[in-house]
Tab-separated table of C-alpha atoms (C1' of nucleotides) in Angstrom:
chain	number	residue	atom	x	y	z
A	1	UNK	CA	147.520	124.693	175.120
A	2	UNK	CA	146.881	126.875	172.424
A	3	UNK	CA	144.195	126.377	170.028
A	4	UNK	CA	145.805	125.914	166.624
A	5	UNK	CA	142.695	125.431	164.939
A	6	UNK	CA	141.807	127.812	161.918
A	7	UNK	CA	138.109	126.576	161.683
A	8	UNK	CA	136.453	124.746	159.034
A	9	UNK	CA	137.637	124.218	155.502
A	10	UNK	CA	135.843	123.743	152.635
A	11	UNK	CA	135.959	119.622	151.482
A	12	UNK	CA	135.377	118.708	147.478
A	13	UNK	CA	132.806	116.210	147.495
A	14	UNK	CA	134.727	113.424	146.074
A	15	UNK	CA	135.584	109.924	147.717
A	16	UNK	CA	138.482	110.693	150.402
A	17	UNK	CA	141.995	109.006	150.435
A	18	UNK	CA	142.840	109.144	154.323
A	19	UNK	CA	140.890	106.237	155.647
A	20	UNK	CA	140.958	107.325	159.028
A	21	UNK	CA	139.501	110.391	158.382
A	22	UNK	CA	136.987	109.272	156.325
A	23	UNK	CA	135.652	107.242	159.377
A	24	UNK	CA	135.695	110.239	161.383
A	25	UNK	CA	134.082	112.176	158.231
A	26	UNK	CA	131.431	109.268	158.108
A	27	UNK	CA	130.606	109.583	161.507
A	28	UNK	CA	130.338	112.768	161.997
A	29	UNK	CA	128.002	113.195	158.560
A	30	UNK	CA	126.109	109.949	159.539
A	31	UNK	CA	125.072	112.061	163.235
A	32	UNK	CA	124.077	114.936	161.141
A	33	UNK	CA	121.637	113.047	158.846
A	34	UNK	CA	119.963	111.292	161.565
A	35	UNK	CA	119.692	114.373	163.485
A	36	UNK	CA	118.321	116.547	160.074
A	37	UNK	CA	115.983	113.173	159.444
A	38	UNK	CA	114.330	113.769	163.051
A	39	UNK	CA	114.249	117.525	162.802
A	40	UNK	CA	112.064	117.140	159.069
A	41	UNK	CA	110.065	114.085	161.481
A	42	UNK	CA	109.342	116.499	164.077
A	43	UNK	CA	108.927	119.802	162.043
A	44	UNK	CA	106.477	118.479	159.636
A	45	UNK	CA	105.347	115.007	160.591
A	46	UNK	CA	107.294	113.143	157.897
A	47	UNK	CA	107.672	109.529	158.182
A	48	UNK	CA	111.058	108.868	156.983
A	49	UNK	CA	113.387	105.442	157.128
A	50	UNK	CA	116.938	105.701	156.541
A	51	UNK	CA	119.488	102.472	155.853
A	52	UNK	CA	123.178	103.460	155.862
A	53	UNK	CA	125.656	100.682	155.102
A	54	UNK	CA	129.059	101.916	156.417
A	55	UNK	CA	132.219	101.382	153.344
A	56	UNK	CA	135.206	99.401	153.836
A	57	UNK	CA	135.720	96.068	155.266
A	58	UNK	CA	133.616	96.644	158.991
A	59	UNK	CA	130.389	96.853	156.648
A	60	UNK	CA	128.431	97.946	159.680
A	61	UNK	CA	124.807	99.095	159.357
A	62	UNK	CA	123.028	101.784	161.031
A	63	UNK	CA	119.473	102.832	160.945
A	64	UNK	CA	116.960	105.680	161.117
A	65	UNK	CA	113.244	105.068	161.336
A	66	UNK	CA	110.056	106.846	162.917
A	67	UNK	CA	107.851	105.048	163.399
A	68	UNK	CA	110.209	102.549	162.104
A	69	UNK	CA	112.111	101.567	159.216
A	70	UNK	CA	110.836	97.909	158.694
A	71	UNK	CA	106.865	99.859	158.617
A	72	UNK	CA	107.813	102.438	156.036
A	73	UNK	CA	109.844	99.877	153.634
A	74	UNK	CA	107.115	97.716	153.724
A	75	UNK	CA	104.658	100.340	152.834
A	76	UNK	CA	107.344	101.966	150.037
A	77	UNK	CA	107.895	98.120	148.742
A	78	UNK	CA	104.118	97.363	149.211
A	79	UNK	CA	101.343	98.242	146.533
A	80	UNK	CA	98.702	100.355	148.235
A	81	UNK	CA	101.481	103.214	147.470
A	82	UNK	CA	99.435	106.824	147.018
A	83	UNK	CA	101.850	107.692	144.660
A	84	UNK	CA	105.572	107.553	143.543
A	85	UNK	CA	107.143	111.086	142.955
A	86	UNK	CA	110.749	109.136	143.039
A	87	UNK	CA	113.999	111.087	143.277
A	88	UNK	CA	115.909	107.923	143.148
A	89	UNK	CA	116.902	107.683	139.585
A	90	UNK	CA	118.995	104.456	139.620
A	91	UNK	CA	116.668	101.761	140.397
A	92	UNK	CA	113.561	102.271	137.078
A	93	UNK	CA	114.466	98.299	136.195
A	94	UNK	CA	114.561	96.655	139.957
A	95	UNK	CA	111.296	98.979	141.076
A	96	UNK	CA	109.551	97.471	137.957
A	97	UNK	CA	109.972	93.846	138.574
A	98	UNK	CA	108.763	94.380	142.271
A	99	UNK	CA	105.874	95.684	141.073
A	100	UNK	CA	105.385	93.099	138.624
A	101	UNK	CA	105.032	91.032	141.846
A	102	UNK	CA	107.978	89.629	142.229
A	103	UNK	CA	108.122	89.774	146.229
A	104	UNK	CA	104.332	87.869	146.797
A	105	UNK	CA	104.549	88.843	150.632
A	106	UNK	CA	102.752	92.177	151.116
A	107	UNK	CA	99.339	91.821	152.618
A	108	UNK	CA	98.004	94.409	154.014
A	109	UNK	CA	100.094	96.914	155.386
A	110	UNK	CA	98.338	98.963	157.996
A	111	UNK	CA	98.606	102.577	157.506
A	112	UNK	CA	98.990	104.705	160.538
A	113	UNK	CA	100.469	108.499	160.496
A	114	UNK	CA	98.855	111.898	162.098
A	115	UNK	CA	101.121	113.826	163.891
A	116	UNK	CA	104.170	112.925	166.477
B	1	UNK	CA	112.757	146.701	144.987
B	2	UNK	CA	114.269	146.725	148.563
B	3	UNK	CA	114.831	143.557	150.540
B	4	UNK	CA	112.975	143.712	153.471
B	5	UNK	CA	114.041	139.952	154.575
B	6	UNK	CA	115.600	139.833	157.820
B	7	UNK	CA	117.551	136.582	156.982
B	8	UNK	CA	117.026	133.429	158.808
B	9	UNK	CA	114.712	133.440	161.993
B	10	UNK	CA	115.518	130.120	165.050
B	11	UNK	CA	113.064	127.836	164.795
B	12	UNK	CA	111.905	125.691	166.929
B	13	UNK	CA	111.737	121.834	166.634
B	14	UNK	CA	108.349	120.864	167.414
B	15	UNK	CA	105.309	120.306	165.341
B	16	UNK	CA	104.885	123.680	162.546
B	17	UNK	CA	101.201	125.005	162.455
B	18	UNK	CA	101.181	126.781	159.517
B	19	UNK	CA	100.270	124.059	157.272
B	20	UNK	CA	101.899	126.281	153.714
B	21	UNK	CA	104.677	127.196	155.853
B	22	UNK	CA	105.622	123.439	156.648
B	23	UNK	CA	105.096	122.140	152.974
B	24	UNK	CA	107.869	125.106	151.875
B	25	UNK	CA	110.380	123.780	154.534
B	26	UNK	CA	109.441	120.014	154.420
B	27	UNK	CA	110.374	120.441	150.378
B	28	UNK	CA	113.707	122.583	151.428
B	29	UNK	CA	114.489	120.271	154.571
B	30	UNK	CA	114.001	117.152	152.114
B	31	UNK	CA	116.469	118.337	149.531
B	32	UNK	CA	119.214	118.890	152.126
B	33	UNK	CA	118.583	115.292	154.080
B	34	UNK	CA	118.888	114.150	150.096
B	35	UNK	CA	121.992	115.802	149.662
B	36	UNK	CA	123.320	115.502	152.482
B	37	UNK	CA	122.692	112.084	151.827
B	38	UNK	CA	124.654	112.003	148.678
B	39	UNK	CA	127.626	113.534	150.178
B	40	UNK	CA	128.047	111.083	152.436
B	41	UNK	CA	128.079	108.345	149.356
B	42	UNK	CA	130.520	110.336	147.693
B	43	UNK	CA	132.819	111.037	150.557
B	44	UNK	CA	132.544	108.173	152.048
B	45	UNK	CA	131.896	105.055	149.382
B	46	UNK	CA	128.567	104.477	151.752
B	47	UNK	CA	125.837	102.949	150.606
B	48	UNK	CA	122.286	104.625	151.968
B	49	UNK	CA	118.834	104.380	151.574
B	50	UNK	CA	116.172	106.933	152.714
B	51	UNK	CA	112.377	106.712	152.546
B	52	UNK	CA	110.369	109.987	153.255
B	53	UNK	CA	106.741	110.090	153.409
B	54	UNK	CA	105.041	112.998	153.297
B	55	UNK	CA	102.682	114.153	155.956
B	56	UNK	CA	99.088	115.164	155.818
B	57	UNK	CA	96.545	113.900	152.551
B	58	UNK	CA	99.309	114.125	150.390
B	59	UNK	CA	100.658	111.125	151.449
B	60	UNK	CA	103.641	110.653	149.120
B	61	UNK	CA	106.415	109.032	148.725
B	62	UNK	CA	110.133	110.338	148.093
B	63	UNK	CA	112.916	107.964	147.861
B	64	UNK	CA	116.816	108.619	147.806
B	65	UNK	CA	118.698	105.118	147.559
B	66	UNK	CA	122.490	104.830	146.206
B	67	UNK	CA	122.938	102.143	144.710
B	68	UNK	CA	118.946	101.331	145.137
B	69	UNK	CA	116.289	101.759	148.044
B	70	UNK	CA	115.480	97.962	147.112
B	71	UNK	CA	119.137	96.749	147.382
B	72	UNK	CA	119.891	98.314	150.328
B	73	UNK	CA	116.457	97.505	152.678
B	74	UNK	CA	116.585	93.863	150.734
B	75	UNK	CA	120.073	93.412	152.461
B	76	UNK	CA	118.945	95.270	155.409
B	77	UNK	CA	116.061	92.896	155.930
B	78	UNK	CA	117.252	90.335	154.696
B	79	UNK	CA	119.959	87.316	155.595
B	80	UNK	CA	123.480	87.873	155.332
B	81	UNK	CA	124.082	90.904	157.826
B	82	UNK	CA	127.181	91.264	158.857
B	83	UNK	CA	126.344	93.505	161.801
B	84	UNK	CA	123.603	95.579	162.921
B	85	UNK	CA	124.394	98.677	165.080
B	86	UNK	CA	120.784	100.024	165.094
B	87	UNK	CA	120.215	103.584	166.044
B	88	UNK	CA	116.469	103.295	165.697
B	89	UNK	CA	114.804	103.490	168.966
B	90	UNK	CA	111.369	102.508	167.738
B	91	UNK	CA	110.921	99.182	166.381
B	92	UNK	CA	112.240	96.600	169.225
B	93	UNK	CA	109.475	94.618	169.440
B	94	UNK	CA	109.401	94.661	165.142
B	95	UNK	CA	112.867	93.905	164.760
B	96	UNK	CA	112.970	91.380	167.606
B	97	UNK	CA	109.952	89.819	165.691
B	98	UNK	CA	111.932	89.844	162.596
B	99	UNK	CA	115.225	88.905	164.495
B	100	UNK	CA	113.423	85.452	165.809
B	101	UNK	CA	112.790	84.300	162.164
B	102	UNK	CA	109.302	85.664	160.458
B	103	UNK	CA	111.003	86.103	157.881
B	104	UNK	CA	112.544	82.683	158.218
B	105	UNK	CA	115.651	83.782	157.301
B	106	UNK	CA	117.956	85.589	160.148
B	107	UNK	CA	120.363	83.494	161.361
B	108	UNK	CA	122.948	85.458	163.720
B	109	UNK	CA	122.606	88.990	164.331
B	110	UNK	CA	124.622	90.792	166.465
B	111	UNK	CA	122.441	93.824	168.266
B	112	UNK	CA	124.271	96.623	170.320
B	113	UNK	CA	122.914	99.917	170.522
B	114	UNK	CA	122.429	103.096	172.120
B	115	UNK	CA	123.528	106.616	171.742
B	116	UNK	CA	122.078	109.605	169.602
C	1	DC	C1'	136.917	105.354	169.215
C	2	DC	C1'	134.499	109.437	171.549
C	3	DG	C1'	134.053	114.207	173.215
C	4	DT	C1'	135.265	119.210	172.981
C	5	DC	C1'	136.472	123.483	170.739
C	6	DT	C1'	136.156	127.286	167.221
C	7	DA	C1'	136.467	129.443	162.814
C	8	DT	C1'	134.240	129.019	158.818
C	9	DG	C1'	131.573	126.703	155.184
C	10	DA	C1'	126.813	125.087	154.433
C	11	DT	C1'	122.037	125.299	155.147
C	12	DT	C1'	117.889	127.584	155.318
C	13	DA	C1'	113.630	131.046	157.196
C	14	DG	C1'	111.604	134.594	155.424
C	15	DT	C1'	110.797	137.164	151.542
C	16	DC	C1'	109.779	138.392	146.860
C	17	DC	C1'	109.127	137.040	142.074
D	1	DG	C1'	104.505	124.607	142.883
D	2	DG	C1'	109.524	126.461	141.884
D	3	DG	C1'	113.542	129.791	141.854
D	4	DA	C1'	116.455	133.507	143.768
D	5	DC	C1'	118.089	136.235	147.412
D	6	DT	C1'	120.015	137.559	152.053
D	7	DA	C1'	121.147	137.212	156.659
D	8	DA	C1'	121.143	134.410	160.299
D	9	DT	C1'	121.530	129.848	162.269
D	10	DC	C1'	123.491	125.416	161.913
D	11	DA	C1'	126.960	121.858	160.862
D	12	DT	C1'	131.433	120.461	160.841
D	13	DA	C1'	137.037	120.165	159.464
D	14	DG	C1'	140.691	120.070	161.801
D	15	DA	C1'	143.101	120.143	166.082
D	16	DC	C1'	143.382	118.465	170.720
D	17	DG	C1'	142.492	115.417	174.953
DNA sequence: CCGTCTATGATTAGTCC
DNA sequence: GGGACTAATCATAGACG
């Protein structure tokens, strides 16, 4: 059959009505992250750890992590942190009380990187 | 003066060499995953959490988390997950670890997997 | 839901400032 | 380090199976 298709159009980045496009949106988009996290992994020898919480009622999760996301959060939520040059700008208060001690069950977090 | 700039050059994904090269595109390559990131909040009402560290001696740490990095890998680690469809191929053995109740709190977690 | 296709929008390597 | 630019590569919206 014909191809119909005129090719990609540009999307506003606002929260989408049609729900069943939006899970085909959020799947797509959710492929490409994981596939740009592993390219910045491999390209420069990042350590990166991604959580994604799908929307909606099937609140599925799906995870990125090399060498894995439980390591990294433990080392981000741990102490022994190098330093914090934070983009996140929502979470000042929460990051606070953690370090205030609030969690009490970081030891010692063995860190391991080099290459990949 | 004249623009002698070719445009974009292919580049391969493996390991980068040039060590001020791969700090110009691990800063570029972060800002997209970060956007990117965003995006898929916006379009999609997600919820995601990313943790990058930095490779090399400069060991930091960049965070992107909407609503919070601490929410999200709090609910991600913690108890009442309502599914887990885990693309991370790396962490088995952790996650099993974590899975039979070192954290003492797990209870039923679904795992399926593969793909990407 | 997943995979394929293609035109086109989005990202970015290399460059210069 | 950051910002701007351009041209090329890359990602993906929408359509179809």
């Amino acid at each position: 059959m014909a191809r119909l298709s005129r090719g990609r159009k540009k999307v506003e980045i606002v929260k989408m009505k049609n729900e069943s496009n939006m899970q085909v949106t959020f799947s797509k988009h959710r492929a490409g992250l994981f596939k740009k996290a592993s390219e910045l992994c491999t390209l420069c020898g990042a350590e990166i750890a991604i959580v994604v919480f799908s929307p909606g009622k099937a609140n599925k999760v799906y995870s990125f992590g090399h060498p894995s996301v439980e390591l990294l959060v433990d080392r981000f939520l741990g102490r022994d942190l190098p330093l914090r040059n934070d983009d996140d700008r929502h979470n000042h208060l929460i990051r606070a009380q953690r370090n205030s001690g609030q969690r009490g069950l970081n030891k010692e977090v063995m860190d391991m990187q080099e290459s990949f």
